[in-house]
Coordinates of C-alpha atoms in Angstrom, one line a residue:
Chain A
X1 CA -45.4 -33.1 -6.5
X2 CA -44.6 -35.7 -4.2
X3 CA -44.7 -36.7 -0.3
X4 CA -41.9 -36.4 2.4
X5 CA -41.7 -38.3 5.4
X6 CA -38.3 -37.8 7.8
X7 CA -37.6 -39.2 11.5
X8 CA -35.4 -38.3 13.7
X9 CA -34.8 -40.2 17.4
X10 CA -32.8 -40.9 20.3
X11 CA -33.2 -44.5 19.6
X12 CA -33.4 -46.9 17.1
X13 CA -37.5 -46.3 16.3
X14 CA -39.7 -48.6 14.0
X15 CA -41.2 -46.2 11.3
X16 CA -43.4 -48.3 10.3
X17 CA -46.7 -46.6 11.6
X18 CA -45.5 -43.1 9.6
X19 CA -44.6 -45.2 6.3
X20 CA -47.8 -47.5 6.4
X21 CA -50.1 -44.0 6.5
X22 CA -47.5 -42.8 3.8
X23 CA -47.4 -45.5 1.1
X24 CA -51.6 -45.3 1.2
X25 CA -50.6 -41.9 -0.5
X26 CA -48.3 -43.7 -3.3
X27 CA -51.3 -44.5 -5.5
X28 CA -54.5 -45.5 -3.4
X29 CA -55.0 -42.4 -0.9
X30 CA -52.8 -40.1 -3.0
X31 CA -51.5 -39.7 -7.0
X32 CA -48.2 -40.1 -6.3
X33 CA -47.6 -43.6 -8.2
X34 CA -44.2 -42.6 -10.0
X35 CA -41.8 -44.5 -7.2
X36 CA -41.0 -44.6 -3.9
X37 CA -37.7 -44.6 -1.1
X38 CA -37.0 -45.1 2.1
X39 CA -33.4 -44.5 3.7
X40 CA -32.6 -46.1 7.1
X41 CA -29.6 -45.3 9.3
X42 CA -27.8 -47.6 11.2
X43 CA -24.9 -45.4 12.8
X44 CA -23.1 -44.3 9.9
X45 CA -24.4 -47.1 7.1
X46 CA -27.4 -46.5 5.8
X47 CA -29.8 -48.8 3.6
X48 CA -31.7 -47.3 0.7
X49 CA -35.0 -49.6 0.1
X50 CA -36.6 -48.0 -3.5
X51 CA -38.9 -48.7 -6.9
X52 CA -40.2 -46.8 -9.7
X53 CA -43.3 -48.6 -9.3
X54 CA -46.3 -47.3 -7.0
X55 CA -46.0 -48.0 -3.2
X56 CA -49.2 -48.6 -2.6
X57 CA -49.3 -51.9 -4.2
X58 CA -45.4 -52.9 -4.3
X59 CA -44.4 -56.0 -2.9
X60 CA -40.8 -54.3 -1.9
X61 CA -43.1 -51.6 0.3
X62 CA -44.6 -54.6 1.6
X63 CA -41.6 -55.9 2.7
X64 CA -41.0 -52.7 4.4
X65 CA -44.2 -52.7 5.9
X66 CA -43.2 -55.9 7.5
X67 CA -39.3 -56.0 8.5
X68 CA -39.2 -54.3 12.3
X69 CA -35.6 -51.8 10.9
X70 CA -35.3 -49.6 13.9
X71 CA -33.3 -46.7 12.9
X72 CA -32.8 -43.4 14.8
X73 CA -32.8 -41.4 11.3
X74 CA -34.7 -42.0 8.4
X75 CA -36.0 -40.5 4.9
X76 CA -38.9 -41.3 2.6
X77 CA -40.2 -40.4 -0.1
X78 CA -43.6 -41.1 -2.6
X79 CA -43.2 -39.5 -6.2
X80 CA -45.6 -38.1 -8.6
X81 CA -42.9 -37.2 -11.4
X82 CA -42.6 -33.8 -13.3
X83 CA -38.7 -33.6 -14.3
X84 CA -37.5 -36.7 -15.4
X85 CA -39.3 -39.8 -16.5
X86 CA -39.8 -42.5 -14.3
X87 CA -37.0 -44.5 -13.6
X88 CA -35.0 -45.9 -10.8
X89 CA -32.3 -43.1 -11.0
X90 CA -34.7 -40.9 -10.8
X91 CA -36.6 -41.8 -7.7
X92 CA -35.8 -40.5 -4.1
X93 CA -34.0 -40.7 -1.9
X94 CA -30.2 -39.8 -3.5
X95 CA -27.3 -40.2 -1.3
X96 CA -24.1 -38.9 -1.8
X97 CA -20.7 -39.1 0.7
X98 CA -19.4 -35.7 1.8
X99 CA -17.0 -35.8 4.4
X100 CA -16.7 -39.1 5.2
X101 CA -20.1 -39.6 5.6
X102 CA -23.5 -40.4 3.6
X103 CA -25.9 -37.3 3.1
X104 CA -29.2 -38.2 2.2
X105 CA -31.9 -36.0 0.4
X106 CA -35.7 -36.0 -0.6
X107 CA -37.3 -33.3 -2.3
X108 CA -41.1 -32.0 -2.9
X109 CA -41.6 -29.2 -5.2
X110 CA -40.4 -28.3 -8.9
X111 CA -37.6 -26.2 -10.4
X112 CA -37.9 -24.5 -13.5
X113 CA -34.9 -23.0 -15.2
X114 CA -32.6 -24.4 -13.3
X115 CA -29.4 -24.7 -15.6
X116 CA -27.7 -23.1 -13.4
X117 CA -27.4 -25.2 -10.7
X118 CA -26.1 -27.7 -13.4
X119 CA -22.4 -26.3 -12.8
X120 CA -19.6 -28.7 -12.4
X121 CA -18.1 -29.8 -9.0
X122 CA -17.2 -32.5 -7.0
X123 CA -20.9 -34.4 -7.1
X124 CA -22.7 -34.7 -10.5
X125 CA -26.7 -35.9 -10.8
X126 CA -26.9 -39.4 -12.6
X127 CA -30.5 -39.4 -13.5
X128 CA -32.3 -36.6 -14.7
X129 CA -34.4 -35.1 -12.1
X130 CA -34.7 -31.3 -10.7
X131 CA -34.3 -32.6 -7.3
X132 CA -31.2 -34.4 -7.6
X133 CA -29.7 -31.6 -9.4
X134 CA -30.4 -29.2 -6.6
X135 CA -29.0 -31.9 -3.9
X136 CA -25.8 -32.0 -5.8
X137 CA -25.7 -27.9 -6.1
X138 CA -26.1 -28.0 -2.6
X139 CA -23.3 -30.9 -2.2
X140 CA -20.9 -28.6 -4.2
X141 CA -21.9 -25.0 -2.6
X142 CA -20.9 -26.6 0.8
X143 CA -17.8 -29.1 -0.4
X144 CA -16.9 -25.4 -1.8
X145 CA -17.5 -23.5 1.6
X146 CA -16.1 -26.3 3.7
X147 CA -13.2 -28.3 1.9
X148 CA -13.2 -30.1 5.3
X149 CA -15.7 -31.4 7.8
X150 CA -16.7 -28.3 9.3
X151 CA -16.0 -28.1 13.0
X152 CA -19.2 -26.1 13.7
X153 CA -22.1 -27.8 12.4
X154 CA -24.5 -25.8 13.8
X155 CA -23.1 -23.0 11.4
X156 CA -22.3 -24.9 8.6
X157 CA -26.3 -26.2 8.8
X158 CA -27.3 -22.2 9.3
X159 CA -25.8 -21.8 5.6
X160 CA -27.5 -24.7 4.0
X161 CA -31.1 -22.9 5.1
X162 CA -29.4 -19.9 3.3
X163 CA -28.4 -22.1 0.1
X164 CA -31.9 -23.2 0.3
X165 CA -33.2 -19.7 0.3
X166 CA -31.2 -19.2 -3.0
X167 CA -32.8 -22.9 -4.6
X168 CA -36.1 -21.3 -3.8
X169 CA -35.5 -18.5 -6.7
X170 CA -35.8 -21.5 -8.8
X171 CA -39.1 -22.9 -7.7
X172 CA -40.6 -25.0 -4.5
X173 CA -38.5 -26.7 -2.5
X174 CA -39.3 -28.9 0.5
X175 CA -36.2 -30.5 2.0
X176 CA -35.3 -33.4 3.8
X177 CA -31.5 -34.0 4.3
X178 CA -29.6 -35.8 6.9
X179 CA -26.6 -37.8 7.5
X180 CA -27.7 -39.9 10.1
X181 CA -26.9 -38.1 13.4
X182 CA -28.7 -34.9 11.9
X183 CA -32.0 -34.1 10.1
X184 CA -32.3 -31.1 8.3
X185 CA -36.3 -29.9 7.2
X186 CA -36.4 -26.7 4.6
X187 CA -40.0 -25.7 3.9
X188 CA -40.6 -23.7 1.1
X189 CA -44.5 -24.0 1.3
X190 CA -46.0 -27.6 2.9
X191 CA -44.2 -29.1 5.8
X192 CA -45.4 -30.8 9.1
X193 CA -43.9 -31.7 12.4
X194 CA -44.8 -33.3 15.6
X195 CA -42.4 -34.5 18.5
X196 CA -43.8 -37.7 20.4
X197 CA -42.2 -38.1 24.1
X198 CA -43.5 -39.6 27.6
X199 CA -46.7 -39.5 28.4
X200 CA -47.4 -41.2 24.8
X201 CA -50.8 -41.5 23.8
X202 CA -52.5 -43.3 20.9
X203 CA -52.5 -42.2 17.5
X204 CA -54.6 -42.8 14.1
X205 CA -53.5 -42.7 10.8
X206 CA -55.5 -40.3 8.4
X207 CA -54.9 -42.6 5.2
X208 CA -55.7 -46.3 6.6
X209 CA -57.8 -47.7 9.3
X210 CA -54.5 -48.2 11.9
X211 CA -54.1 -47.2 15.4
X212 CA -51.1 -47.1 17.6
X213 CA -50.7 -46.9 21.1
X214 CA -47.1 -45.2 21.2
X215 CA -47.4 -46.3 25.5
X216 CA -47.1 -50.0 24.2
X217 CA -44.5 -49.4 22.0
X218 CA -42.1 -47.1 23.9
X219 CA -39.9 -46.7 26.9
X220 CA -40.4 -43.2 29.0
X221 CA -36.7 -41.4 28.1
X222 CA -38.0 -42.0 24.0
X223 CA -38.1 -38.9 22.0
X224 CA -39.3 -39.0 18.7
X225 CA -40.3 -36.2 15.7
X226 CA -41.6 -37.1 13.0
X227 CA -42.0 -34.7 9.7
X228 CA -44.5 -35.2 7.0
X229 CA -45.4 -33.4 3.8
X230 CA -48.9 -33.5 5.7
X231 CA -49.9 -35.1 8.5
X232 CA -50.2 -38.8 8.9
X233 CA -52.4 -38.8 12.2
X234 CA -55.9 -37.4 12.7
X235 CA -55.7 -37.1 16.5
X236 CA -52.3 -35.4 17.5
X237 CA -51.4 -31.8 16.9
X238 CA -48.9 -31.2 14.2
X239 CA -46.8 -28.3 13.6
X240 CA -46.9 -26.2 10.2
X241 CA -43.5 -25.1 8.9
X242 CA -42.9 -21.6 8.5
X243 CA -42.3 -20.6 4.5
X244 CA -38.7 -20.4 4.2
X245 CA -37.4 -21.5 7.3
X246 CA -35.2 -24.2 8.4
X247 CA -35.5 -26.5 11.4
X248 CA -32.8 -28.9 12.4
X249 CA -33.1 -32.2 14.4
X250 CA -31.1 -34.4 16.6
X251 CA -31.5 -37.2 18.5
X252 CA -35.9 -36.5 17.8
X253 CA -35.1 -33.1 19.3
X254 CA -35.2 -29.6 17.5
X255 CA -31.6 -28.5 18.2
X256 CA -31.4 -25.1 15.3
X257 CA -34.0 -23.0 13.6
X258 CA -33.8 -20.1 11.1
X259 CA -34.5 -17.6 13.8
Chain B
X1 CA -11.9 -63.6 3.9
X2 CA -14.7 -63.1 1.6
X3 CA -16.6 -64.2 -1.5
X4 CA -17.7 -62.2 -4.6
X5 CA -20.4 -62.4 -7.3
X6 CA -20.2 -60.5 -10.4
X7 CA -23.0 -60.9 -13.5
X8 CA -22.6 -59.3 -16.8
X9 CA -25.8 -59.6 -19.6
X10 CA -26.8 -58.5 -22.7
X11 CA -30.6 -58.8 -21.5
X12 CA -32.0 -58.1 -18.0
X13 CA -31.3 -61.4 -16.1
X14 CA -32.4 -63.2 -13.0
X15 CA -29.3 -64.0 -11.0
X16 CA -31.4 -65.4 -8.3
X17 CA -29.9 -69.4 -9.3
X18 CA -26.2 -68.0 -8.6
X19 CA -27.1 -65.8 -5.7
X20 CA -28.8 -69.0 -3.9
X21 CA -25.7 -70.8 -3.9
X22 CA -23.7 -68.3 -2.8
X23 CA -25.9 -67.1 0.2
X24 CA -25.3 -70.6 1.5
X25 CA -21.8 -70.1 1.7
X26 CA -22.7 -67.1 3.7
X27 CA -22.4 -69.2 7.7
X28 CA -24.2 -72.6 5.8
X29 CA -21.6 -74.2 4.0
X30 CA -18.7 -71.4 4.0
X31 CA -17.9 -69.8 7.5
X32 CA -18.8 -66.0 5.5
X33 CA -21.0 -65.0 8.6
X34 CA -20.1 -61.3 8.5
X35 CA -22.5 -59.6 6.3
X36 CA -23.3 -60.0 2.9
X37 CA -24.5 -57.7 0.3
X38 CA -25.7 -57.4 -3.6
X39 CA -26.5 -54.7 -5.9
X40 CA -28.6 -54.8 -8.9
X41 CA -28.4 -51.8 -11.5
X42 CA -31.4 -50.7 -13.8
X43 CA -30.0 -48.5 -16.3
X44 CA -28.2 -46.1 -14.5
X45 CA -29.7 -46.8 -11.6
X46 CA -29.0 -49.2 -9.2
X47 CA -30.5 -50.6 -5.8
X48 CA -28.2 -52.0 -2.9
X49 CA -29.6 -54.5 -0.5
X50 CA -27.1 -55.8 2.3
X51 CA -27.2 -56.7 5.8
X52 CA -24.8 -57.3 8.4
X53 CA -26.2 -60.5 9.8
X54 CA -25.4 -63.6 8.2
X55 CA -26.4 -64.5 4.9
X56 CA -27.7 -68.2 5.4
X57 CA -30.4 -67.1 7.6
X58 CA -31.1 -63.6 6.6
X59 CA -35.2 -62.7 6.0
X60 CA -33.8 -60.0 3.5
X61 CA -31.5 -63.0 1.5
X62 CA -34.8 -64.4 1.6
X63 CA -36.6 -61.9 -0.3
X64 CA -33.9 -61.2 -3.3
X65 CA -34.3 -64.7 -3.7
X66 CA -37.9 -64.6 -3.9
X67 CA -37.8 -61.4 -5.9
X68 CA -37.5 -61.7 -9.6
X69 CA -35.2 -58.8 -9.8
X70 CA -33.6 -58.9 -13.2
X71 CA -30.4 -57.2 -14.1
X72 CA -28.1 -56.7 -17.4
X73 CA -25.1 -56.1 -13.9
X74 CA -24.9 -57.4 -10.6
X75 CA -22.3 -57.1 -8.0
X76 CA -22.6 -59.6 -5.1
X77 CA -20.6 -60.2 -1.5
X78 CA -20.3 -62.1 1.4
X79 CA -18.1 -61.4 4.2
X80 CA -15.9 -63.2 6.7
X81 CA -14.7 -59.9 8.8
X82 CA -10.9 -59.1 8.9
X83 CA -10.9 -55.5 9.0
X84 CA -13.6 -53.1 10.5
X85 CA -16.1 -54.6 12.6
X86 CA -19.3 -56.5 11.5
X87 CA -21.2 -53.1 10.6
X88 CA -23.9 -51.9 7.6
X89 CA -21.5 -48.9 6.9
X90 CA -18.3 -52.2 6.6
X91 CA -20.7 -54.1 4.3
X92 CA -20.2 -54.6 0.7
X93 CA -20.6 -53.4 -2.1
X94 CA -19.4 -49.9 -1.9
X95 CA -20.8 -47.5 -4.2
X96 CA -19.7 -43.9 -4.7
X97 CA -21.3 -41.2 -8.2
X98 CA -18.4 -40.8 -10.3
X99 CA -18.3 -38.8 -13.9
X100 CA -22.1 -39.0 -13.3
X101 CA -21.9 -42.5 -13.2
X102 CA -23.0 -44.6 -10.1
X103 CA -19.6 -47.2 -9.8
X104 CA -20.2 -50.3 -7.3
X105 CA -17.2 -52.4 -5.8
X106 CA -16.7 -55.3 -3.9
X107 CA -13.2 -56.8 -2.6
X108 CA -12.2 -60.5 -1.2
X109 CA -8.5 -60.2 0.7
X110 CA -6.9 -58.4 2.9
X111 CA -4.7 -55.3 3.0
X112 CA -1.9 -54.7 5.6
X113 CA -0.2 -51.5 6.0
X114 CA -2.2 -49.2 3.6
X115 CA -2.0 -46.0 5.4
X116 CA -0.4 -44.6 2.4
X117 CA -3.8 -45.4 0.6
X118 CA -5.9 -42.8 3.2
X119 CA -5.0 -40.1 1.6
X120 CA -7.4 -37.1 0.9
X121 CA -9.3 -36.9 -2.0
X122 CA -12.8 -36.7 -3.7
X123 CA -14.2 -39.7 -2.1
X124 CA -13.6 -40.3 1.6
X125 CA -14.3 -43.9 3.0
X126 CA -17.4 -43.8 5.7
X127 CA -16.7 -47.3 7.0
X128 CA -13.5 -48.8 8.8
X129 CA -12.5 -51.6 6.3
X130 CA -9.7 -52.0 4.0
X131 CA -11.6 -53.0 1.4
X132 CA -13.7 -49.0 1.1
X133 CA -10.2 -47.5 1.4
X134 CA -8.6 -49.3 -1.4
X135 CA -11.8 -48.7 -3.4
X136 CA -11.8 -44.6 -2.4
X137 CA -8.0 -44.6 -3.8
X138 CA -8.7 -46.4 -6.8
X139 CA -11.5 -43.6 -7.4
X140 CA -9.4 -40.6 -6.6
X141 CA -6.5 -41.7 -8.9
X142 CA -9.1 -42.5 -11.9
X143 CA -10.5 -38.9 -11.1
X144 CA -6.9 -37.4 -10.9
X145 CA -6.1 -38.9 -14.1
X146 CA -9.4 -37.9 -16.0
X147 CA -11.1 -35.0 -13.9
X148 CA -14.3 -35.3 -16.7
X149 CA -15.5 -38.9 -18.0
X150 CA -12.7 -40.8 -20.4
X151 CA -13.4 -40.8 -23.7
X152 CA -11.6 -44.0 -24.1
X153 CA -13.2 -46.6 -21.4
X154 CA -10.6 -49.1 -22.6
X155 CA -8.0 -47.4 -22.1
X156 CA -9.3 -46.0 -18.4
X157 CA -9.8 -49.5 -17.7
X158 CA -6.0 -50.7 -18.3
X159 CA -5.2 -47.8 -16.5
X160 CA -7.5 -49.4 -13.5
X161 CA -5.6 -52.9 -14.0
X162 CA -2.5 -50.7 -13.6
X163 CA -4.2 -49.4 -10.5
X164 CA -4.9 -52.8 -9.2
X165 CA -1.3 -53.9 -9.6
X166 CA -0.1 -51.0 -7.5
X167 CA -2.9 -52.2 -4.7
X168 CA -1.2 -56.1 -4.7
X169 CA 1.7 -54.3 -3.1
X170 CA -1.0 -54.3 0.0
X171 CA -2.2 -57.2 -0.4
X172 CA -4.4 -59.7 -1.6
X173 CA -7.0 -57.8 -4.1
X174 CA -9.7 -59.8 -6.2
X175 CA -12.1 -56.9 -7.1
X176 CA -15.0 -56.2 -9.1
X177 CA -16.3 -53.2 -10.3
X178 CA -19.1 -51.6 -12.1
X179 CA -21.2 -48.8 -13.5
X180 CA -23.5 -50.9 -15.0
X181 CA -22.5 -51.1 -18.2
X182 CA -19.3 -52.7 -17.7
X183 CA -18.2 -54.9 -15.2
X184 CA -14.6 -54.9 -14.7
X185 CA -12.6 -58.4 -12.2
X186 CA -8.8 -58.2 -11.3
X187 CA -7.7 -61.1 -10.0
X188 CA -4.9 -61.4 -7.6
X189 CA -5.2 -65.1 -6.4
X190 CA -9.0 -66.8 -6.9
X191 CA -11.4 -65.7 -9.6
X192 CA -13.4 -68.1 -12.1
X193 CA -15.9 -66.9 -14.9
X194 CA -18.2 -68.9 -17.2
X195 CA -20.4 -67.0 -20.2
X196 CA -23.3 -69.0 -20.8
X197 CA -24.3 -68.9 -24.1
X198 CA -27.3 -70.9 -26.5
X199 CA -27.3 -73.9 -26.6
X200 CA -28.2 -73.3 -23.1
X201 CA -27.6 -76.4 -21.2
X202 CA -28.5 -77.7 -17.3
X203 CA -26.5 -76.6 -14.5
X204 CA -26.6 -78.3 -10.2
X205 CA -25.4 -75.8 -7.7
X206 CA -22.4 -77.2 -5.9
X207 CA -24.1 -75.5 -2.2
X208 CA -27.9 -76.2 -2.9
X209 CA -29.8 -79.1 -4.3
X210 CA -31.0 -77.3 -6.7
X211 CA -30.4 -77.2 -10.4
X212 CA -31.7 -75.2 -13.1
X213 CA -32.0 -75.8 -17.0
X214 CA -31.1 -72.7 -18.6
X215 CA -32.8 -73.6 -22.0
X216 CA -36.0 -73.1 -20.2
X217 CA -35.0 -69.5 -18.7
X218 CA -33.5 -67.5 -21.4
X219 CA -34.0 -67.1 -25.0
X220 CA -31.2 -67.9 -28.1
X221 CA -29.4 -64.6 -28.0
X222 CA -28.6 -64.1 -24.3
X223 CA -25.2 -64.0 -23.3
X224 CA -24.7 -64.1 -19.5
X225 CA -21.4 -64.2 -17.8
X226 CA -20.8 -65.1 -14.4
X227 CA -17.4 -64.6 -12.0
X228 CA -17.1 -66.0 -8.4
X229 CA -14.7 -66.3 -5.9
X230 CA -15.3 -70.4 -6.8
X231 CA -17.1 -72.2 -9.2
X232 CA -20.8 -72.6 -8.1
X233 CA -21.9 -75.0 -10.1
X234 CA -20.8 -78.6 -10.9
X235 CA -21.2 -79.7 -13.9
X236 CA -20.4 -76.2 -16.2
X237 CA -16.8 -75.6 -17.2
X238 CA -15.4 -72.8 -15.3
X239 CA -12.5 -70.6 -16.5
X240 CA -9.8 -69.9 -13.8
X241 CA -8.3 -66.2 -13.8
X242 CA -4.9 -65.6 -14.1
X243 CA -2.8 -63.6 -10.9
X244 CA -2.3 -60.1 -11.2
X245 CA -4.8 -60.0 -14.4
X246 CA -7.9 -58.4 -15.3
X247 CA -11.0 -58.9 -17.2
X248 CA -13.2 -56.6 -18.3
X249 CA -16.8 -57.8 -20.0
X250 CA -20.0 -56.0 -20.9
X251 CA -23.6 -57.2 -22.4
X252 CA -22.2 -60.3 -21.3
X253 CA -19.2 -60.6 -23.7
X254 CA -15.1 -59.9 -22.5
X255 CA -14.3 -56.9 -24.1
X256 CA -10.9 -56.5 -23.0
X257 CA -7.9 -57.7 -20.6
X258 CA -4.5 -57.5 -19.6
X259 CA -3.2 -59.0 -22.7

């Protein structure tokens, strides 16, 4: 299994609080030592930052750790490999264009018997995960449903939850996706949520001994959500996902749900 | 105008002596202030870092010089802007999954008049510049050509330089091109290459005091090519590329051309 961190914002946001708690869980707090990715947004470029080798002690995560990227969308991800050996083909995230723009995924869970989500279509998997195989079934399903950018993303998100439903015949599947403006969270069994907006408070991570006062940090019209495989903080109330919903997010703030 | 980097090796190689000249050219000692990028592939996978701030005094150029990342390809860039604005998503190299395959380009010209290149297609450019366009078309005639992976390499290859030929009608093109395996250069105007080969020997940077003695870094049966927009080092013979040719090399040896 592995760990899933997303964030979503109205302004270019420092993550670096969420992905400091998160990398303890790459090998020191956590067992997931089989690689690590972070995906940053900057309009519509995005920068991939990723290793095979454990976070918690990688000088690359360091780096991370100390490089202020403000981004208003961003993915990571901490593996602990079943499908696939580890490699750096194999480690999230894995971004593909569609539309003119890059979609980024991150997966936690495991398919089994999945062959056939191996079909052929416009986006193929290079390494040999589970997880990128579903991203690019999912790629392909939509790229078959909408040739085009569809004009109604609310509805063309609605039947990615449904495609997701399907993917869950196959196994677990927690889902991170976004292409910048949007974040799309699938929960199959473990997700986490929390929006963080004026008045901000202080917060404590759960894995290290760091505290934040968000007040310091922010300006009043900042809205921020955050999603984690589990929370990050010990003192703020997170939200649990609902088994085989969606939630989508823009701009830090839920804008679409499965209901 | 821009300048490119291109490494092909038989073993994993540290291209960190190159890249260190280059980066100076990068708003130091070549007015390439626009961005500069470089991608490293492992295997089949690869990692992209790139920034649209200038390369001379880049933290993150710091880092991949400090990083021993070694590489058997390696596709560098930096960038004077002439179209698209100074941007992440206008930054080279470009990369886009094709047959499976994760293929890497980077371009120094300029295009005028290439509408006729936008058309639709498998891969749609995200950013504004020329360079991503000619790079989508490329890709979408390969994969008109050969929906499912050539067979022949070689021969998908000429049919690239063929490709390239076609894009000089637009313009100045000096590309390269990878999946890490092969690294394929066309040359419209300004390309040089050098394999380095035992007996290794000394080489000075022509950007940097700094020299390196090869004998010391690599072991008798490396083979290491290098191609550059310009020589980057003084004292090593470098091979001039022909106009409207290409070169194609892998482990470090040519393996084919326009001849």
């Amino acid at each position: 299994m592995c760990e899933l961190l997303g964030m979503s914002a109205n302004v270019p946001t420092d993550i670096r609080f969420s992905f400091t708690g998160l990398m303890q869980r790459g090998g020191r707090t956590g067992p997931h030592r089989d690689g690590w990715g972070i995906t940053f947004y900057e309009d519509q470029g995005c920068r991939t930052i990723k290793d095979p080798a454990p976070c918690c002690d990688s000088p690359i995560a360091k780096l991370v750790q100390a490089c202020p990227i403000k981004s208003r969308a961003v993915i990571g991800h901490i593996r602990q490999a079943n499908r696939g050996p580890v490699a750096l083909k194999n480690t999230h995230p894995f971004t593909r264009e569609q539309w003119g723009r890059f979609w980024t995924f991150a997966h936690n869970g495991q398919l089994t018997d999945y062959q056939a989500l191996q079909q052929s279509g416009k986006h193929l998997p290079v390494g040999d995960t589970d997880s990128e195989t579903a991203f690019c079934w999912l790629l392909n399903e939509l790229d078959r449903k909408y040739p085009r950018k569809p004009a109604d993303m609310q509805a063309m998100f609605r039947y990615l939850g449904e495609l997701c439903l399907q993917l869950q015949q196959f196994g677990i599947v927690n889902i991170l996706l976004s292409d910048g403006d949007y974040l799309f969270s699938f929960c199959s069994n473990t997700l986490h949520w929390l929006t963080r907006r004026a008045p901000f408070g202080k917060a404590r991570l759960i894995d290290e001994d760091v505290a934040i006062d968000f007040h310091q940090e922010t300006t009043p019209n900042d809205v921020v959500t955050v999603i984690a495989t589990l929370p990050l903080t010990s003192d703020e109330q997170w939200h649990k996902m609902e088994a085989g919903y969606y939630r989508l997010f823009k701009n830090g703030e839920c804008v679409g749900d499965s209901t």
